[in-house]
XYZ file of C-alpha atoms in Angstrom:
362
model
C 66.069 79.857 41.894
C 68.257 82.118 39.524
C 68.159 82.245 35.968
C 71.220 82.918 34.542
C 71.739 84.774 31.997
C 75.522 86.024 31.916
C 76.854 83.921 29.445
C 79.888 86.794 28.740
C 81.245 87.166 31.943
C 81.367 83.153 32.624
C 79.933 79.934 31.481
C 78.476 77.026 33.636
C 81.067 74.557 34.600
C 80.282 71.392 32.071
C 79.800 67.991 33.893
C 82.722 66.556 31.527
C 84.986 69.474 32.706
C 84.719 68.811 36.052
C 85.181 64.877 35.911
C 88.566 65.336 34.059
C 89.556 67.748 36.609
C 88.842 65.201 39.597
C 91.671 62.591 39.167
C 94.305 65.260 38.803
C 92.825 66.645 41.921
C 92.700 63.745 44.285
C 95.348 61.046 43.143
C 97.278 61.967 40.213
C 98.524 64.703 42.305
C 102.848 64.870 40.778
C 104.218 68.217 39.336
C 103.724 67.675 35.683
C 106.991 69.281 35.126
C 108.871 66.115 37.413
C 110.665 63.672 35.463
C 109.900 60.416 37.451
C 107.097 58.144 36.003
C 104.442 59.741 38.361
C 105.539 63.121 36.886
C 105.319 62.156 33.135
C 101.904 60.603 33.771
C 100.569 64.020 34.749
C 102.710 65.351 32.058
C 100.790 63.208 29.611
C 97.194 64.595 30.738
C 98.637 68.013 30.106
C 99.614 67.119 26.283
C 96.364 65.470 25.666
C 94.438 68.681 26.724
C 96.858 71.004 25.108
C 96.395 69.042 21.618
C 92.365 69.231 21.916
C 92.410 72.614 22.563
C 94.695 73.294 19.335
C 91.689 71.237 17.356
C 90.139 74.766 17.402
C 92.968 76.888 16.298
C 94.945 77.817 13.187
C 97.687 75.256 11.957
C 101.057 75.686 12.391
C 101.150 76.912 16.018
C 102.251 76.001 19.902
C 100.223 76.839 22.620
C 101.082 78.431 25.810
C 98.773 77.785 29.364
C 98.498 80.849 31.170
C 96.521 81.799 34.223
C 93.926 83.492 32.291
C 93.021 85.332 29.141
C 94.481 88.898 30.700
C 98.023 87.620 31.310
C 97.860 85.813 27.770
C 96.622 89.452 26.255
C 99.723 91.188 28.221
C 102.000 88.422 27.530
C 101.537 89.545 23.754
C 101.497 93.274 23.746
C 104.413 93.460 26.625
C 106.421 90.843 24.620
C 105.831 92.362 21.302
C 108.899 93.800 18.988
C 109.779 97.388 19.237
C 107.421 99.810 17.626
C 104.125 100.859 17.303
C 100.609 99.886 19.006
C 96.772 99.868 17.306
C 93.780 98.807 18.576
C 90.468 99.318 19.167
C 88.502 101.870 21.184
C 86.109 98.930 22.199
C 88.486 96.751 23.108
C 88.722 95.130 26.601
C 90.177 96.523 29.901
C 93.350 93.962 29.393
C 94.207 95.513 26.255
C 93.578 98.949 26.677
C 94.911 99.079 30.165
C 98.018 97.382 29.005
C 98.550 99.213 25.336
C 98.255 102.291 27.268
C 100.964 101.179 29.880
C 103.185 100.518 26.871
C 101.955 104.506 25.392
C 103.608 105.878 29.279
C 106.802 103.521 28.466
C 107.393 105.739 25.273
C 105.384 103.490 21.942
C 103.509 105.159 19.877
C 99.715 104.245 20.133
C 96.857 104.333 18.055
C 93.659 103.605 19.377
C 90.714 103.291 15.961
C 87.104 104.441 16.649
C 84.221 102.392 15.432
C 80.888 103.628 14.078
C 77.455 103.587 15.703
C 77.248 99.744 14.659
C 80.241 99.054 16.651
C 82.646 98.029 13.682
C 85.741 99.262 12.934
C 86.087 101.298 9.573
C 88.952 99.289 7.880
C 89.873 103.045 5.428
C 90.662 104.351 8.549
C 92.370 101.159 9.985
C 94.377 101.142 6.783
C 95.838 105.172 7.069
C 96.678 104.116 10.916
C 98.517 100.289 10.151
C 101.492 101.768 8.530
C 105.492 100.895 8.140
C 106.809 101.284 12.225
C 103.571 99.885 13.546
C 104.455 96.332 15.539
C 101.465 95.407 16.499
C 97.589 95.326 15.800
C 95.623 94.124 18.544
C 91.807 93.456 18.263
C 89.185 91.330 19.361
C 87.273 89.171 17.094
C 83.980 88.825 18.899
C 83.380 91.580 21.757
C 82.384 91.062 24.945
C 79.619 93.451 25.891
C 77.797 93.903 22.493
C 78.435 90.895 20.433
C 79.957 92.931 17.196
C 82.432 90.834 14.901
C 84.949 92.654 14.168
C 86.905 92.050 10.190
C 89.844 90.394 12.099
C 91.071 88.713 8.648
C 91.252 92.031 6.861
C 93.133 94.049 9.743
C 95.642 91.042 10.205
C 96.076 91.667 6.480
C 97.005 95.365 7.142
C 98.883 94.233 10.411
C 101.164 92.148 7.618
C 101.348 94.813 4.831
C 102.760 97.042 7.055
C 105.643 94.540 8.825
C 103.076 94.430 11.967
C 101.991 90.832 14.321
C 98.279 90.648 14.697
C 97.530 89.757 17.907
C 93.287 88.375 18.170
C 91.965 88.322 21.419
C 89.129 85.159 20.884
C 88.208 84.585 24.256
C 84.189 85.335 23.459
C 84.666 83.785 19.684
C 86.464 81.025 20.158
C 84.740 77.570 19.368
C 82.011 79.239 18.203
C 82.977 82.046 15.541
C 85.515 80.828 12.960
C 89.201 82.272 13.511
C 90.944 83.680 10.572
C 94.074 81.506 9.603
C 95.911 85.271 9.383
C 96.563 85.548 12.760
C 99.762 85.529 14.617
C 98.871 85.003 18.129
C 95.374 84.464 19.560
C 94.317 84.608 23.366
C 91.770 82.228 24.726
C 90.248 81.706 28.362
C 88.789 78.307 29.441
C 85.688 79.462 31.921
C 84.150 81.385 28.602
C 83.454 77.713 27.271
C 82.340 76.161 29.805
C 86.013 75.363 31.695
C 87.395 75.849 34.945
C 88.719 79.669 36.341
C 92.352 80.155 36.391
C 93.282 78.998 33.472
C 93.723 80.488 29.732
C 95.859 80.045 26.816
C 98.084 81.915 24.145
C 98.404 80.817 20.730
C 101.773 81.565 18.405
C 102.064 80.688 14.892
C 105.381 79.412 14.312
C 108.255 81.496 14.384
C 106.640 84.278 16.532
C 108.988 85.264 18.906
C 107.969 87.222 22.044
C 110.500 88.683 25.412
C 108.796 86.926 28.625
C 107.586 88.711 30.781
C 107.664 86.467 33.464
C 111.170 84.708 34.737
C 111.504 81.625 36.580
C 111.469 77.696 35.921
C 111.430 78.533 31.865
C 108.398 76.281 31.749
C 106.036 76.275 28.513
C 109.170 76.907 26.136
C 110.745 79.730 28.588
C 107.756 82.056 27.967
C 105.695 81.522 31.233
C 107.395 80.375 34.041
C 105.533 78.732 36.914
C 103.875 75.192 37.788
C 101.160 74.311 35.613
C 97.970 72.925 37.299
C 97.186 69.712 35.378
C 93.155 69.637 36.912
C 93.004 73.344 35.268
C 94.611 71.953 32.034
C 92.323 68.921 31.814
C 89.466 70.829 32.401
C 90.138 73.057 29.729
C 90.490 70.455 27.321
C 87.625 68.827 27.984
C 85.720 71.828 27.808
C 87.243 72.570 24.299
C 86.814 69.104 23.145
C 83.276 69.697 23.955
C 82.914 72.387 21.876
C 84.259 71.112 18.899
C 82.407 68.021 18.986
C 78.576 69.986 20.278
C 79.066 73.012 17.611
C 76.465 71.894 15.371
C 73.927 71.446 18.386
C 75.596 74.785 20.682
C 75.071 76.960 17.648
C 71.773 75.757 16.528
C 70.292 76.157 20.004
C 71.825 79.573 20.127
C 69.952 80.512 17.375
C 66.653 79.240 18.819
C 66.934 81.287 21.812
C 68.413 84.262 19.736
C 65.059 84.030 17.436
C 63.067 84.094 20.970
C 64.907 86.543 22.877
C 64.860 88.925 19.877
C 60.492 88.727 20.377
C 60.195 88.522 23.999
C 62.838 91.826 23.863
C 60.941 94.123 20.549
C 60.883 96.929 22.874
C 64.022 97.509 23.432
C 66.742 98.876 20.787
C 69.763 96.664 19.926
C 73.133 97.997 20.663
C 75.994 97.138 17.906
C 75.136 95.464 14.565
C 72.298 93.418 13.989
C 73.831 91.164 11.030
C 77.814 90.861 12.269
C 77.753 89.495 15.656
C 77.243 86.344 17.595
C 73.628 85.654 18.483
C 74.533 84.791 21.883
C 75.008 87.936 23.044
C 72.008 90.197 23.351
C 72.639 93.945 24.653
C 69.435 96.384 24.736
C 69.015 99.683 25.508
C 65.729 101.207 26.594
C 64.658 105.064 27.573
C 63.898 105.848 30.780
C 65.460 102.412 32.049
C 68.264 102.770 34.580
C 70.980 99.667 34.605
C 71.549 99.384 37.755
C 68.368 99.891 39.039
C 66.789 97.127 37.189
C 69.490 94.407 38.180
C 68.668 95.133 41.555
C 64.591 94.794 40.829
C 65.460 91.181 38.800
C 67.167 89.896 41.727
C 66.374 86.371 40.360
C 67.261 87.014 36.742
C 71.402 87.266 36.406
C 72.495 89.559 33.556
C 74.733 92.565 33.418
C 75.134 96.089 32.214
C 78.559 95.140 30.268
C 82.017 93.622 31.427
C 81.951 91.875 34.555
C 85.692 93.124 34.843
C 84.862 97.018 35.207
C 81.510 96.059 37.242
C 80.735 99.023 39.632
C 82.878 100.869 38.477
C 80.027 103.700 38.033
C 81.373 104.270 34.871
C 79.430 104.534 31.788
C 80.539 101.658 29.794
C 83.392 102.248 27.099
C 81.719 100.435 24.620
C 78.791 101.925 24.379
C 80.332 105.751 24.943
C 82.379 104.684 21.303
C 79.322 103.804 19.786
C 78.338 107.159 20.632
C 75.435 106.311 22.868
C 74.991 109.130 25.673
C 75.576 108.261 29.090
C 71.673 107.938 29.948
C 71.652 105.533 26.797
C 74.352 103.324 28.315
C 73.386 103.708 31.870
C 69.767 102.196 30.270
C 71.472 99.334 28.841
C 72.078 95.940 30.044
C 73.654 92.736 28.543
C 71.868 89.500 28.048
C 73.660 86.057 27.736
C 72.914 83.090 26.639
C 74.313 79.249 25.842
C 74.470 75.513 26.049
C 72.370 75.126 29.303
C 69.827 77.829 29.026
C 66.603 76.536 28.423
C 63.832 78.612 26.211
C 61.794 78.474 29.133
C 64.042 79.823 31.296
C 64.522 82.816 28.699
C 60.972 83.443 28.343
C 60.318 83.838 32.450
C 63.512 85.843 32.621
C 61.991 87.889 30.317
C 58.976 88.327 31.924
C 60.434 89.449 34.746
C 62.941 91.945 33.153
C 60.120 93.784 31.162
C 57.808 93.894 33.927
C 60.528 95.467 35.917
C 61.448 97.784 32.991
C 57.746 98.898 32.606
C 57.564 100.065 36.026
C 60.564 102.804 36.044
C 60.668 103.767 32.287
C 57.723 106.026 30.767
């Protein structure tokens, strides 16, 4: 049996999650966007999920279903006001990809470093968020090392300077805080423990964005197409779940945080040690090779970064801005944990890695 231990790239599918997703798969099968009764019904399951999924997000905001956090992310940069672009060198593929797009179609981009620790330095965030700047884009809790960014403070630059903050909380949300400050936030449901296919993007009221998809003008003319109510439901229930376990998630995080951090002393912690989110463990070690090692721990699944850019053969991005070499990063994998890992578990997945890692480093 595997142990898994990829909590970044997806969660386990809760129980809950999947039961609300049955009905709408089976019998309640109408386009929620009908207007007979059988329509309206499914309609209804689609409000109830959208409204416990706001439960979690700033007041004084709609919320858009997308397919996925990626389309939400480009929804929001591609549908942004005229002007400039900053963000993050450690941001993720769907920003960076897509800011960069927008660089070729003629904006002016900015693209902040971040110091051995992984944060951003908020002097130099300040001298780059200036009057012509449209947008800041960053990403409160990031994927491959864990690092909390200072989203409230750069949305308060983004707003000195005239500029929409755009906070991509797919890793953070329902379990790090999200600043009130923000103007649109991007959330996926299979990082909490929801079905694939499905994401969301938040607005505060009276953001205004150009689609970037035409069609039926569904959720208020921004993202055309047929929702899928099972997705929907899923994704509520899954969010509704993690308001409700927070207290337990985050305490059992903790625990295995605590453990992991022992059963791990050999190897050095990439990113801060005091801002990020304790379920996300990412180690270097000398000698180690990446790749190598996830092929010895065939029955241990972790990663060496984002799932997206997997085999790529590419050092990873994050760890090149932290200024690790490339041996550093190609010795460096990413350990995940959450609501269904057990300590046990950790500790013989442990075992296993180390054993491994004893064998090919010095």
């Amino acid at each position: 049996m595997t142990i898994y231990l990829d909590y970044q790239a997806t969660t386990p599918l809760a129980p809950e999650a999947f039961d609300a997703m049955v009905p709408l798969l089976r019998d309640q099968f109408a386009n929620p966007h009908s207007p007979h009764r059988l329509g309206r019904a499914v309609t209804a399951q689609v409000e109830i999920a959208r409204a416990e999924i706001l439960k979690l997000l700033p007041e004084g905001g709609r919320l858009l279903f997308t397919s996925g956090a990626t389309e939400a992310l480009n929804m929001a940069i591609q549908g942004a006001p005229p002007g400039g672009i900053v963000t993050i060198a450690t941001e993720h593929a769907a920003v960076l990809d897509t800011v960069e797009a927008q660089g070729r179609a003629g904006r002016d981009i900015t693209i902040l470093p971040v110091g051995t620790d992984g944060l951003v330095d908020l002097d130099e965030a300040a001298r780059a968020i200036r009057p012509g700047v449209a947008l800041v884009a960053a990403m409160l809790v990031n994927n491959e090392i864990g690092v909390i960014q200072p989203i409230a403070e750069l949305a308060d630059l983004a707003h000195r300077a005239g500029a929409l903050f755009l906070c991509d909380a797919v890793q953070g949300y329902g379990r790090v805080p999200i600043p009130d400050s923000c103007d649109m936030i991007a959330i996926s449901a299979h990082k909490i423990h929801g079905p694939k296919g499905i994401g969301a993007l938040w607005l505060r009221d009276g953001v205004t964005l150009t689609p970037i998809i035409h069609g039926g003008g569904q959720e208020g003319g921004l993202r055309s197409g047929t929702l899928s109510p099972a997705l929907c439901a899923g994704f509520g229930a899954a969010a509704r779940l993690m308001r409700e376990r927070a207290e337990t998630d985050g305490a059992h995080v903790e625990s295995l945080w605590t453990a992991a951090r022992a059963l791990f002393s050999r190897w050095t912690l990439n990113g801060s040690a005091d801002r990020r989110y304790h379920g996300n463990l990412n180690l270097r070690r000398a000698g180690v090779d990446g790749a190598r090692l996830l092929s010895d721990c065939r029955n241990v699944a972790f990663s060496l970064g984002s799932a997206c850019a997997s085999g790529s053969g590419r050092p990873s991005h994050v760890l090149r801005a932290l200024g690790l070499s490339d041996a550093e990063a190609r010795g460096s994998v990413r350990i995940g944990f959450g609501r269904y890992t057990t300590l046990a578990e950790l500790e013989d997945a442990a075992g296993i890695v180390n054993e491994a890692a004893e064998r090919s480093a010095p």
